[in-house]
Short mmCIF file of C-alpha atoms in Angstrom, two decimals:
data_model
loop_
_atom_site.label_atom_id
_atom_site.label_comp_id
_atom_site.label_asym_id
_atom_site.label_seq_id
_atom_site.Cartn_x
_atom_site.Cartn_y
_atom_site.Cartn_z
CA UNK G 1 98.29 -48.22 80.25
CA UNK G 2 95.47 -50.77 78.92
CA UNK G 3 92.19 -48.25 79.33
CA UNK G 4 90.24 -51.41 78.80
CA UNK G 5 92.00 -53.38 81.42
CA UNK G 6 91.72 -50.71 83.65
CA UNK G 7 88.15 -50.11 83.62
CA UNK G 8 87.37 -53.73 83.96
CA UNK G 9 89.44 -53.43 86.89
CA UNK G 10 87.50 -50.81 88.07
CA UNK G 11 84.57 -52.17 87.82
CA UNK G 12 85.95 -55.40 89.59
CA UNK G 13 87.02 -53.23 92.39
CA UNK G 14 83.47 -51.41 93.44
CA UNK G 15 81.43 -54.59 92.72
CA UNK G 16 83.76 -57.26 95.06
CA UNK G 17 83.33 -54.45 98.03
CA UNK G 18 87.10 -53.92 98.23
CA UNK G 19 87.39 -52.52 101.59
CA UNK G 20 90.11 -49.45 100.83
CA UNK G 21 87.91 -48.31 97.79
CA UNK G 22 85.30 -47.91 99.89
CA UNK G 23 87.13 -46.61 103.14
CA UNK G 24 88.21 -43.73 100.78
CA UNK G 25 84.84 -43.24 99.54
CA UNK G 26 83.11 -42.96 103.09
CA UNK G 27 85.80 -40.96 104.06
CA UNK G 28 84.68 -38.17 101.48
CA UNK G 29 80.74 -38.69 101.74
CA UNK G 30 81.54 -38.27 105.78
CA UNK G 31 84.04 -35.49 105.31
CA UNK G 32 81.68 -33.25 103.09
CA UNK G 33 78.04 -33.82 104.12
CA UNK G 34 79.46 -33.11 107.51
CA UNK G 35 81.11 -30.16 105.99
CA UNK G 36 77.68 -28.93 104.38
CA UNK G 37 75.62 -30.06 107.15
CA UNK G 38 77.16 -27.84 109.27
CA UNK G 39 77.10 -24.70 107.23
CA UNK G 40 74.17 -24.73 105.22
CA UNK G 41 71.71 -23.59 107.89
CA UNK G 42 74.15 -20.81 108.96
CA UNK G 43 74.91 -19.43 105.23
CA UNK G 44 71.41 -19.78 104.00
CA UNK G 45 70.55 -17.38 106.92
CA UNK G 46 73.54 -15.31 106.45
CA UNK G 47 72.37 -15.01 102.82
CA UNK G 48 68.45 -14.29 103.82
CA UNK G 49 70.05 -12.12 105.66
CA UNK G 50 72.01 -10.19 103.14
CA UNK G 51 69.33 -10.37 100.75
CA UNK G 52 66.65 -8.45 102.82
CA UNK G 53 68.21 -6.21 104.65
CA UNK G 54 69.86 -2.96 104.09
CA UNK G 55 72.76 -1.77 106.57
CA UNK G 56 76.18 -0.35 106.04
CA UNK G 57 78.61 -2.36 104.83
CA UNK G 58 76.19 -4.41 103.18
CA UNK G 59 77.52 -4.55 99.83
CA UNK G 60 81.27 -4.53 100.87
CA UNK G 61 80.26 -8.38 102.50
CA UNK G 62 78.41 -9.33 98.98
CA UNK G 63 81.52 -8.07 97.29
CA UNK G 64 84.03 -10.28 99.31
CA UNK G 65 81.56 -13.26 99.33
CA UNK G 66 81.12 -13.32 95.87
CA UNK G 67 85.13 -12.67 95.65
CA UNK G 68 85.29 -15.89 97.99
CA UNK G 69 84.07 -17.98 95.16
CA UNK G 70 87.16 -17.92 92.84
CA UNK G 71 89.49 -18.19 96.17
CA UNK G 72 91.88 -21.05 95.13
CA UNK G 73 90.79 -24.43 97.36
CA UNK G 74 94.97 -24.62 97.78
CA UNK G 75 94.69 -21.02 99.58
CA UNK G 76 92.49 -22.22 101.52
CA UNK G 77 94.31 -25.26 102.89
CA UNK G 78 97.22 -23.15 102.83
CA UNK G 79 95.83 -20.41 105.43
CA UNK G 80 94.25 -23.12 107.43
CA UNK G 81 97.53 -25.33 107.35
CA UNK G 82 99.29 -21.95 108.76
CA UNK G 83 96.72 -22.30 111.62
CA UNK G 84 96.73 -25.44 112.60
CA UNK G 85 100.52 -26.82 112.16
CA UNK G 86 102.38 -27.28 115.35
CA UNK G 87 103.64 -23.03 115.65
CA UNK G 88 100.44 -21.52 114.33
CA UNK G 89 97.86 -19.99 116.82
CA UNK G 90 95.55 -23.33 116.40
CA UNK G 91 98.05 -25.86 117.11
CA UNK G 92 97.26 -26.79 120.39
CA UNK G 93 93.81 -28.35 118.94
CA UNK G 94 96.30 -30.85 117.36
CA UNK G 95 93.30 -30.88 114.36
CA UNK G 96 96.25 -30.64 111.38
CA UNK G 97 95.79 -33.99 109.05
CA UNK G 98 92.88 -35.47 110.68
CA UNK G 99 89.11 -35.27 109.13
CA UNK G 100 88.32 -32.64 111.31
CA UNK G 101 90.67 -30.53 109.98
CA UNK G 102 89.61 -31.61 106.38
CA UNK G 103 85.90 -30.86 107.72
CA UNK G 104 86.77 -27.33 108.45
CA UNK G 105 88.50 -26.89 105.12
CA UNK G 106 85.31 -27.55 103.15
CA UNK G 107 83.50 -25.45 105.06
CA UNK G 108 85.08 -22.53 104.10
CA UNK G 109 85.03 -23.57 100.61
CA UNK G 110 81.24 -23.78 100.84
CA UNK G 111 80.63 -21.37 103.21
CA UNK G 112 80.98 -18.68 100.03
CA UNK G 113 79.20 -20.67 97.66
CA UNK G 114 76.10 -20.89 99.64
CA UNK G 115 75.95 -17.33 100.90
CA UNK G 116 76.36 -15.69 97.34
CA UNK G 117 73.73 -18.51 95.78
CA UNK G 118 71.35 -17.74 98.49
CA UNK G 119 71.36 -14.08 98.40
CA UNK G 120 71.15 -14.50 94.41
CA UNK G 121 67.95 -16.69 94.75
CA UNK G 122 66.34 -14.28 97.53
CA UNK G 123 66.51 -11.44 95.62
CA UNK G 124 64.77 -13.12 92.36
CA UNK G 125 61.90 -13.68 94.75
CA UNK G 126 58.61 -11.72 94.43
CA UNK G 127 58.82 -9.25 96.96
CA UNK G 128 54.90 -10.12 97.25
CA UNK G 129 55.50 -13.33 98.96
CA UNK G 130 56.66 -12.35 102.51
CA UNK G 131 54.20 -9.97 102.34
CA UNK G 132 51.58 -12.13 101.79
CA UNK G 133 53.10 -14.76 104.28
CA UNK G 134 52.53 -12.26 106.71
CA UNK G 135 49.32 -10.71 105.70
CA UNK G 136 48.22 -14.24 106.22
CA UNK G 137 49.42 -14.45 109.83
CA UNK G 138 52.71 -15.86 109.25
CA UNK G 139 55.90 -14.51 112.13
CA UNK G 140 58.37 -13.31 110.84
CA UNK G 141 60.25 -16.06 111.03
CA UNK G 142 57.73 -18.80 109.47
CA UNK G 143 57.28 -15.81 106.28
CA UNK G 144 60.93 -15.84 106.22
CA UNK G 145 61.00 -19.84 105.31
CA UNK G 146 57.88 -19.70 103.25
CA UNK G 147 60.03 -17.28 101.23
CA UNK G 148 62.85 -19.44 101.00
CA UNK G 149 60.71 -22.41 100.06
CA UNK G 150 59.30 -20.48 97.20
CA UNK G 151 63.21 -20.13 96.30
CA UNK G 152 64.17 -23.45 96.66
CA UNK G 153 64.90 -24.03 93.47
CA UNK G 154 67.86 -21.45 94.00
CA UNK G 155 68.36 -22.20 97.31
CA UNK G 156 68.76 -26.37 96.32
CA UNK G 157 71.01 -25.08 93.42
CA UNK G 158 73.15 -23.83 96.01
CA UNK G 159 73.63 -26.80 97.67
CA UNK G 160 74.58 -29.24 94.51
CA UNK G 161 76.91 -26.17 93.56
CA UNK G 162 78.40 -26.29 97.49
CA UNK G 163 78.60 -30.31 97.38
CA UNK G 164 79.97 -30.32 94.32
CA UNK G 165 83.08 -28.43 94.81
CA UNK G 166 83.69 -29.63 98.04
CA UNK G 167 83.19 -33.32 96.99
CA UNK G 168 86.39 -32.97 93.97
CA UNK G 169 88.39 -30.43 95.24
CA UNK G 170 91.88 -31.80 95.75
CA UNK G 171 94.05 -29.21 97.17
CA UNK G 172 92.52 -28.19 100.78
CA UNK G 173 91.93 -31.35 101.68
CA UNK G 174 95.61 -32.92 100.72
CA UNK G 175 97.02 -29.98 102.56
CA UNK G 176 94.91 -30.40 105.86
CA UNK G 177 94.40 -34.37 105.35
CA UNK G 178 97.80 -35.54 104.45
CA UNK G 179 96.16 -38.47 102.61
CA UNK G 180 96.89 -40.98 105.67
CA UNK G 181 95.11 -44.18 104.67
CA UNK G 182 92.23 -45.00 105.85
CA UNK G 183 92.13 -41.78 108.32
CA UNK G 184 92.17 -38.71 105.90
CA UNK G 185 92.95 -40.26 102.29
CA UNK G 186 89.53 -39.07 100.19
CA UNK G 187 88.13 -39.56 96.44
CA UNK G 188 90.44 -36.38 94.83
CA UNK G 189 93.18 -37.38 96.73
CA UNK G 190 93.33 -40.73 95.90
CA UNK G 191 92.79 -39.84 92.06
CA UNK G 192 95.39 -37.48 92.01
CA UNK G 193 98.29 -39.43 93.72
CA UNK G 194 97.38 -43.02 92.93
CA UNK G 195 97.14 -42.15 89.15
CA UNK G 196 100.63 -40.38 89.71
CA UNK G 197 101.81 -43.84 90.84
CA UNK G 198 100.29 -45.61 87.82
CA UNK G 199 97.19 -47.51 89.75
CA UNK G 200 94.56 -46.20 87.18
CA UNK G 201 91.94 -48.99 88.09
CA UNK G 202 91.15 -47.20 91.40
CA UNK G 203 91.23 -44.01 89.94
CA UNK G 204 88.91 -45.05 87.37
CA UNK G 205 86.77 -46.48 90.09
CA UNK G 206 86.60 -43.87 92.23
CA UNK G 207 85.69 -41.43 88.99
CA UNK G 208 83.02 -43.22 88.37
CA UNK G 209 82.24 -42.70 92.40
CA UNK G 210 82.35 -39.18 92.24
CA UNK G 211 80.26 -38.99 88.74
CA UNK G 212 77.46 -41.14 90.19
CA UNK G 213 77.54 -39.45 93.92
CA UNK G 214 76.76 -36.44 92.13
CA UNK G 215 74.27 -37.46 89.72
CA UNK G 216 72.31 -39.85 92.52
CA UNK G 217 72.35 -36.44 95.01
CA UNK G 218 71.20 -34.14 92.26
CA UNK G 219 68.13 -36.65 91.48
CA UNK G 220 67.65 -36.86 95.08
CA UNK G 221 67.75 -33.33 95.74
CA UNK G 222 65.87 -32.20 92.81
CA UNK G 223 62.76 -34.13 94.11
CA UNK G 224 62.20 -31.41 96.76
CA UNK G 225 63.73 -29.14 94.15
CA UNK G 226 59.95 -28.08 92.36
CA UNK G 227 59.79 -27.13 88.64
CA UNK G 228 61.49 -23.66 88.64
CA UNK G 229 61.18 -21.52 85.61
CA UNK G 230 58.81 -18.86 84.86
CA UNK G 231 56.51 -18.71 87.02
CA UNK Y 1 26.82 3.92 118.70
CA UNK Y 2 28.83 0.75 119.22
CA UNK Y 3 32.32 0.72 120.00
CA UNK Y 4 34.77 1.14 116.61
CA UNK Y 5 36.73 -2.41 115.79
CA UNK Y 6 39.20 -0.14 114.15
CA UNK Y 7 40.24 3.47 115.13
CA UNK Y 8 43.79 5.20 114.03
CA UNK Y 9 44.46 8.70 114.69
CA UNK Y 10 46.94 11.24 113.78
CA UNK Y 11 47.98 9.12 110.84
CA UNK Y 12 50.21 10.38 108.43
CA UNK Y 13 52.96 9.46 105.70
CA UNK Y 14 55.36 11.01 104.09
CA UNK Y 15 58.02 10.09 101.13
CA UNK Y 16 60.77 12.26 101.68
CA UNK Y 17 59.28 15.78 101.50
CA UNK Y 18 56.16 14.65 99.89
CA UNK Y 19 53.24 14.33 102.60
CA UNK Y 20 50.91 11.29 100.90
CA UNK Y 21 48.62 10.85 103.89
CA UNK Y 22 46.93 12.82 106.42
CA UNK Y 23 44.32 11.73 108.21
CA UNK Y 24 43.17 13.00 111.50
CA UNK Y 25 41.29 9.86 112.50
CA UNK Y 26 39.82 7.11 110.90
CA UNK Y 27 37.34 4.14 112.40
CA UNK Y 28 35.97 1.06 111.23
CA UNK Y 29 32.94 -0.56 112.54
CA UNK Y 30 32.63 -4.03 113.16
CA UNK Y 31 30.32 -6.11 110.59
CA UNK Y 32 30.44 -2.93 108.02
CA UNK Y 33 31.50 -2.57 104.39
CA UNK Y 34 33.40 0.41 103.41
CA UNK Y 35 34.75 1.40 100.02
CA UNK Y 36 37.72 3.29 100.06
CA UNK Y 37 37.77 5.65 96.58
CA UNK Y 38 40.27 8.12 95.22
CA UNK Y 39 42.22 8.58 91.73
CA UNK Y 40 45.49 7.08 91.27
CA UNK Y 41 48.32 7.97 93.21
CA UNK Y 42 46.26 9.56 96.29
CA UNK Y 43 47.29 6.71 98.78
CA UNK Y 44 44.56 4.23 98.86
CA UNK Y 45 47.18 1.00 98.73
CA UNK Y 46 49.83 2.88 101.51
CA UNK Y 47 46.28 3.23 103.65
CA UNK Y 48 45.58 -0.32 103.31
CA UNK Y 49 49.07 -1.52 103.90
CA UNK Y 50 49.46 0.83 106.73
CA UNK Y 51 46.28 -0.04 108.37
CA UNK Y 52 47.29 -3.89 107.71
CA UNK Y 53 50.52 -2.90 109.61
CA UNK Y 54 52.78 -3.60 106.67
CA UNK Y 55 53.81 -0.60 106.13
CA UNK Y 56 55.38 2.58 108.35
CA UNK Y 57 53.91 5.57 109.04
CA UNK Y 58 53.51 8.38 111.68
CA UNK Y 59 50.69 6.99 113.89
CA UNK Y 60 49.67 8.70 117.03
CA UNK Y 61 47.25 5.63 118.22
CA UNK Y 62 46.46 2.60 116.73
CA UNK Y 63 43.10 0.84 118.73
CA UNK Y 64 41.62 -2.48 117.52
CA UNK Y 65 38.70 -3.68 119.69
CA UNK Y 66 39.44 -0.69 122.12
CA UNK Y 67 42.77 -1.42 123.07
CA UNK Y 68 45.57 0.58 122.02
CA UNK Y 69 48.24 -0.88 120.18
CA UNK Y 70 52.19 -0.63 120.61
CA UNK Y 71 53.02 0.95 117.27
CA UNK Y 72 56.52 -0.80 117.26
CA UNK Y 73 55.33 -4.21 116.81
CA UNK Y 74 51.55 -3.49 115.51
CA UNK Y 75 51.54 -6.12 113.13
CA UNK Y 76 52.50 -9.13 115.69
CA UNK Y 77 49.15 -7.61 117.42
CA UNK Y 78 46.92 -7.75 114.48
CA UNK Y 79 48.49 -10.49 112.34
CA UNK Y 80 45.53 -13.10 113.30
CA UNK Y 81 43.02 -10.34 112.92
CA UNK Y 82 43.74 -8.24 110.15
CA UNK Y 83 44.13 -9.41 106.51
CA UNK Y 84 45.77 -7.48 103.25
CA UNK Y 85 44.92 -8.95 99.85
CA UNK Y 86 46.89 -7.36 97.30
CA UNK Y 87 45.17 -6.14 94.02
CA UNK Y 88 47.41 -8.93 92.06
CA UNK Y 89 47.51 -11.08 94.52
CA UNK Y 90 50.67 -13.55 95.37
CA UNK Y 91 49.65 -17.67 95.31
CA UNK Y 92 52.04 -19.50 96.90
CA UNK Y 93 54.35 -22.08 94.20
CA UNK Y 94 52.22 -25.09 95.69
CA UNK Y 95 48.80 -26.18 94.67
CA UNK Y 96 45.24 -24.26 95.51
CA UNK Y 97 44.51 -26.25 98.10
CA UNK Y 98 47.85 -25.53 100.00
CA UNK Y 99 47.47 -22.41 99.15
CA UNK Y 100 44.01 -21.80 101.05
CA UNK Y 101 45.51 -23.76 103.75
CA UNK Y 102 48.44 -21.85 104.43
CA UNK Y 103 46.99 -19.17 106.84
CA UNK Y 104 45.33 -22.21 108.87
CA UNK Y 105 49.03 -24.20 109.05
CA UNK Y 106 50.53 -20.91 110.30
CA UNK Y 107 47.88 -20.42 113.23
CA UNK Y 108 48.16 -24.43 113.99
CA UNK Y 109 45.34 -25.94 113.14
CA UNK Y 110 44.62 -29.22 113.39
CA UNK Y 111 44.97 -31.52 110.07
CA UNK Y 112 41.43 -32.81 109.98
CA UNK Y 113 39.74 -29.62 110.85
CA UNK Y 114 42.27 -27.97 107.92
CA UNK Y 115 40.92 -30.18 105.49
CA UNK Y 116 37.37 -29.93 106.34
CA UNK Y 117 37.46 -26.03 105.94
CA UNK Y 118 39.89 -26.18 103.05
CA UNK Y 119 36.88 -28.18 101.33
CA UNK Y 120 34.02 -25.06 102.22
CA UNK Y 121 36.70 -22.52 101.07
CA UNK Y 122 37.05 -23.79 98.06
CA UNK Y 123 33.56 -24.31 97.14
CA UNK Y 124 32.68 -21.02 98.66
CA UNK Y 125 34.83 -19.76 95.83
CA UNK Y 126 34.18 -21.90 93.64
CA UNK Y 127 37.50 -23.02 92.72
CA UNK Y 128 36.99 -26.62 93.54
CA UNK Y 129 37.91 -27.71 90.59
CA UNK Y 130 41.55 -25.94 90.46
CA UNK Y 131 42.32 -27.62 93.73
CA UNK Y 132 45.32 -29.03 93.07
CA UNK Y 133 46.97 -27.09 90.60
CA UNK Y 134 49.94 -25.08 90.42
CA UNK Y 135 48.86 -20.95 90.69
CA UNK Y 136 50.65 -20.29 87.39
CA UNK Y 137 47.74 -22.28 85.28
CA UNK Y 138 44.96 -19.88 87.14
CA UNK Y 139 43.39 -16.91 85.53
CA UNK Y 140 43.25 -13.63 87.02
CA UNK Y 141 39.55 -14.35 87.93
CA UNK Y 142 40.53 -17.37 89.29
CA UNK Y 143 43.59 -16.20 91.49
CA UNK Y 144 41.46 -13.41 92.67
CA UNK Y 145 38.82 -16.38 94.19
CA UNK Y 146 41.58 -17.91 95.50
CA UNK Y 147 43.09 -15.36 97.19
CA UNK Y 148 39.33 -14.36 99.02
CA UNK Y 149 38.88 -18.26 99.92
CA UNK Y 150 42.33 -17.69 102.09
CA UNK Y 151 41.24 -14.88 103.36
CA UNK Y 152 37.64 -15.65 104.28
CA UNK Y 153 38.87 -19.19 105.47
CA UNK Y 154 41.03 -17.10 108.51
CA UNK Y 155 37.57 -15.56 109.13
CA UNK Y 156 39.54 -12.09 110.02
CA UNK Y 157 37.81 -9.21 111.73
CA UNK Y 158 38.87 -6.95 109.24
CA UNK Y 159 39.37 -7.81 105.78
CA UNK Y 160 41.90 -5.14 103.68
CA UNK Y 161 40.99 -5.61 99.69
CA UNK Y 162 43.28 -3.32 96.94
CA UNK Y 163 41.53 -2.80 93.67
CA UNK Y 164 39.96 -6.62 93.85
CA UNK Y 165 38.45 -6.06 90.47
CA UNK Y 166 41.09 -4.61 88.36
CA UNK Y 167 41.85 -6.06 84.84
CA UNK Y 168 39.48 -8.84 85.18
CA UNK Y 169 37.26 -9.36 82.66
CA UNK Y 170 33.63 -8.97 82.94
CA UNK Y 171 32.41 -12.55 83.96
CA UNK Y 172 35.82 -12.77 86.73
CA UNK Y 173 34.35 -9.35 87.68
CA UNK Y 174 31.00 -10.41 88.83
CA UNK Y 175 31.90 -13.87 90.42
CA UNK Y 176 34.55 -11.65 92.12
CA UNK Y 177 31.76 -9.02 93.10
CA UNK Y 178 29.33 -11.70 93.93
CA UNK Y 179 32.13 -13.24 96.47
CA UNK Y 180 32.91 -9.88 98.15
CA UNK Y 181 29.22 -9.51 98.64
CA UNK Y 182 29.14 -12.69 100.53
CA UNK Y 183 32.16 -11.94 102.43
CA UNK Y 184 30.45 -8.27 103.69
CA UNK Y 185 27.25 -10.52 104.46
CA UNK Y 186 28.95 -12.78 106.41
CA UNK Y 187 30.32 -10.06 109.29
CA UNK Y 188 32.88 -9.52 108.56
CA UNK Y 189 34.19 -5.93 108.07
CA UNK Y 190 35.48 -4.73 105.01
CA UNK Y 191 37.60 -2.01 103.49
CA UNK Y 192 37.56 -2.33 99.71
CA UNK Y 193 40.02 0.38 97.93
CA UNK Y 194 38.28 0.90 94.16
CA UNK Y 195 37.15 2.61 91.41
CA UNK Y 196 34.54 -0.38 90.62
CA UNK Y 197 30.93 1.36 90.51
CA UNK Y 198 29.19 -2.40 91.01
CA UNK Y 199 31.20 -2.83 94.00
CA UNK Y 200 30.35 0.87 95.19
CA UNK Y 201 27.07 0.21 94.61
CA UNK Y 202 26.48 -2.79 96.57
CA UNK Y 203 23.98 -2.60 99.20
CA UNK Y 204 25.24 -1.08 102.76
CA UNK Y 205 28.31 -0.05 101.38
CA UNK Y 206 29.96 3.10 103.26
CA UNK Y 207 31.84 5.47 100.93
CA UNK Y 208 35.45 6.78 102.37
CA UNK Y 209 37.07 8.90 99.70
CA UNK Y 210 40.39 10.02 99.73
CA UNK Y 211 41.89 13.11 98.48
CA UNK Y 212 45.00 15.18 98.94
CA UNK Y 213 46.07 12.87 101.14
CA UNK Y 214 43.14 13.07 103.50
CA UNK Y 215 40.15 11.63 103.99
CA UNK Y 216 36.98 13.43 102.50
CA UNK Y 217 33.45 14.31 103.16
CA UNK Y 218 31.67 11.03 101.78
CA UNK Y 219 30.20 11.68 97.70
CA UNK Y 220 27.02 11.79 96.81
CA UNK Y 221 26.61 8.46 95.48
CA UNK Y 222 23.28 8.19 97.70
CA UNK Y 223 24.62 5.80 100.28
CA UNK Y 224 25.31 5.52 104.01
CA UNK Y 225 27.97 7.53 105.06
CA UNK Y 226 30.83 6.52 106.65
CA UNK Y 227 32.23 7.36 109.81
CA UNK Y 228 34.66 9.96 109.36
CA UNK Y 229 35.87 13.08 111.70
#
């Protein structure tokens, strides 16, 4: 392998617009933001949720959530592959190797990952501020996102945390994907099994892909981040 | 005598065993300025925060403006007419400005008539010239202002103040004194819980005190006395 050649390579690949390269890489900026998309409004409530209120079986969910977090991504796409193939319960939604399948594999890789972030950053709030939200006049509601905007910093930490394991991870989505060009065949995939074949330059390519996508989001994101720190 | 703006009855809270309030009944007159004493611990903050409706307690009626109250969702009732400052008082990680805005936003006012009051709040308070900085840069004086600007801006019927002067220095002290003055003057009424003999002895200032758990027979400090059963 010429590391040199390869990288040049690389490079030639992203700047001429070859149309595969970036197929593969719209197929996991679509797969994932749709992934997040639809489950970080649900698991930032869920973990508002857990965070301020006090019922039973409260801290058996944290437990598990938290737990969630080191589940292997191949377990994942395992118990999902069980569901979807042909005999398993799901199969009739004929969803096994397409992006939607892949879709529903990252979310319940993030799903975890935002819960346990969000509760974590709701409870470092001062209990002060939903009180004063309300004293103010705020609902419920509104004093609930006021709080959550004074967390954001957490909150937005959950999110590059979420897209950032969802974005690499290489086992769910080769299980429910299949790697079919062009249909289901992502950045981790691609890495993995074209670099297996000896076709470095794309790998090398789509590295650099992944290492900008999440450098360019985190700038992005950190913008409505705030300052964090001590207060 | 005029009709009370505030008038709770049967009120009482407990912490497990411990009983902390008592009170029989308790009214507020519109336009008046009550000081609410006692020594630590005797319940002066749970009042507040139970008259503010942010906190539970054992109420038998709750009437603002003559109208009784459901107890279940008293605050929803009140939140546009009754307002808690805390003695250490929470700003909001956004600048002064947004800060004083914030109770205007939440009852949808318009942007231009936001601005415009945003503007007299903070030169009422005389914080003009923190407008747009971040709450952590702020003295305790300073938050203190800020925190009355947001209130007085809201123009509530009944203002709730906890220790307002505590652990400010002297000169925070009397520009915070000097803006509760003006807040009392400008009919609004106010319940002030305190220790703070300049604030006691402001003019027209009715004296609650409270003491095992209920309140007592106003002190002789020489001023009018509250109305109390």
């Amino acid at each position: 392998m010429d590391l040199f050649q390869s990288t040049r390579d690389a490079f030639h690949l992203l700047f001429s617009g070859d149309r595969e390269l970036w197929g593969i890489i719209f197929v996991s900026l679509r797969v994932s933001l749709t992934a997040l998309a639809i489950v970080a409004p649900i698991a930032i409530v869920a973990g508002y949720f857990l965070a301020t209120k006090r019922f039973l079986g409260r801290r058996t969910i944290v437990i598990v959530i938290q737990g969630l977090l080191s589940f292997p991504t191949v377990v994942v796409g395992l118990v999902l592959y069980m569901l979807l193939s042909r005999q398993g319960p799901l199969g009739s939604l004929h969803m096994l190797f397409t992006p939607s399948a892949m879709i529903l594999g990252q979310m319940m890789i993030v799903l975890p990952v935002l819960v346990a972030f969000t509760i974590s950053a709701v409870q470092g709030a001062d209990p002060r501020a939903h009180d004063t939200a309300i004293g103010l006049g705020a609902s419920r509601v509104r004093a609930s996102l006021t709080v959550l905007w004074e967390v954001r910093f957490g909150v937005m930490a959950a999110i590059f945390n979420g897209f950032g394991r969802i974005i690499s991870e290489v086992g769910a989505a080769l299980m429910l994907g299949g790697n079919i060009a062009g249909l289901t065949r992502n950045i981790p995939t691609t890495i993995a099994l074209e670099t297996s074949k000896g076709e470095f330059a794309q790998g090398i390519a789509l590295g650099f892909v992944l290492i900008a996508l999440a450098l360019g989001l985190n700038f992005t994101l950190a913008r409505f981040q705030g300052e964090g720190g001590l207060k | 005598m005029s009709a009370p703006l505030l008038r709770v009855t049967g009120l009482r809270k407990e912490f497990g065993s411990r009983r902390i309030l008592d009170i029989p009944e308790i009214k507020l007159e519109a336009g008046k300025a009550y000081v609410l004493t006692g020594d630590n611990g005797s319940g002066k903050t749970t009042l507040l925060r139970i008259l503010a409706g942010l906190e539970s307690a054992k109420i038998e009626t709750y009437e603002f403006e003559d109208r009784a109250l459901p107890l279940a969702s008293l605050r929803d009732w009140i939140r546009y007419q009754v307002i808690y400052v805390e003695q250490h008082p929470y700003l909001f990680n956004t600048t002064i400005a947004h800060n004083i805005e914030y109770g205007l936003k939440v009852r949808r006012i318009a942007k231009p008539i936001r601005d415009t009051l945003v503007s007299e709040a903070l030169d009422w308070a005389g914080v003009n010239h923190v407008s747009n900085v971040a709450p952590r840069h702020l003295s305790g004086g300073e938050k203190q202002r800020v925190a009355l600007a947001r209130t007085k801006i809201l123009n509530p019927k009944l203002v709730l103040l906890d220790e307002p002067t505590a652990n400010l220095d002297q000169a925070a002290r009397a520009q915070t004194i000097a803006l509760i003055q003006k807040m009392c003057q400008e009919n609004n009424c106010v319940l002030i819980a305190c220790h703070d003999h300049d604030i006691i002895r402001l003019p027209n200032m009715n004296i609650l005190t409270l003491a095992d758990g209920t309140l007592q027979t106003p002190s002789s400090s020489g001023v009018k006395l509250a109305v109390i059963s």
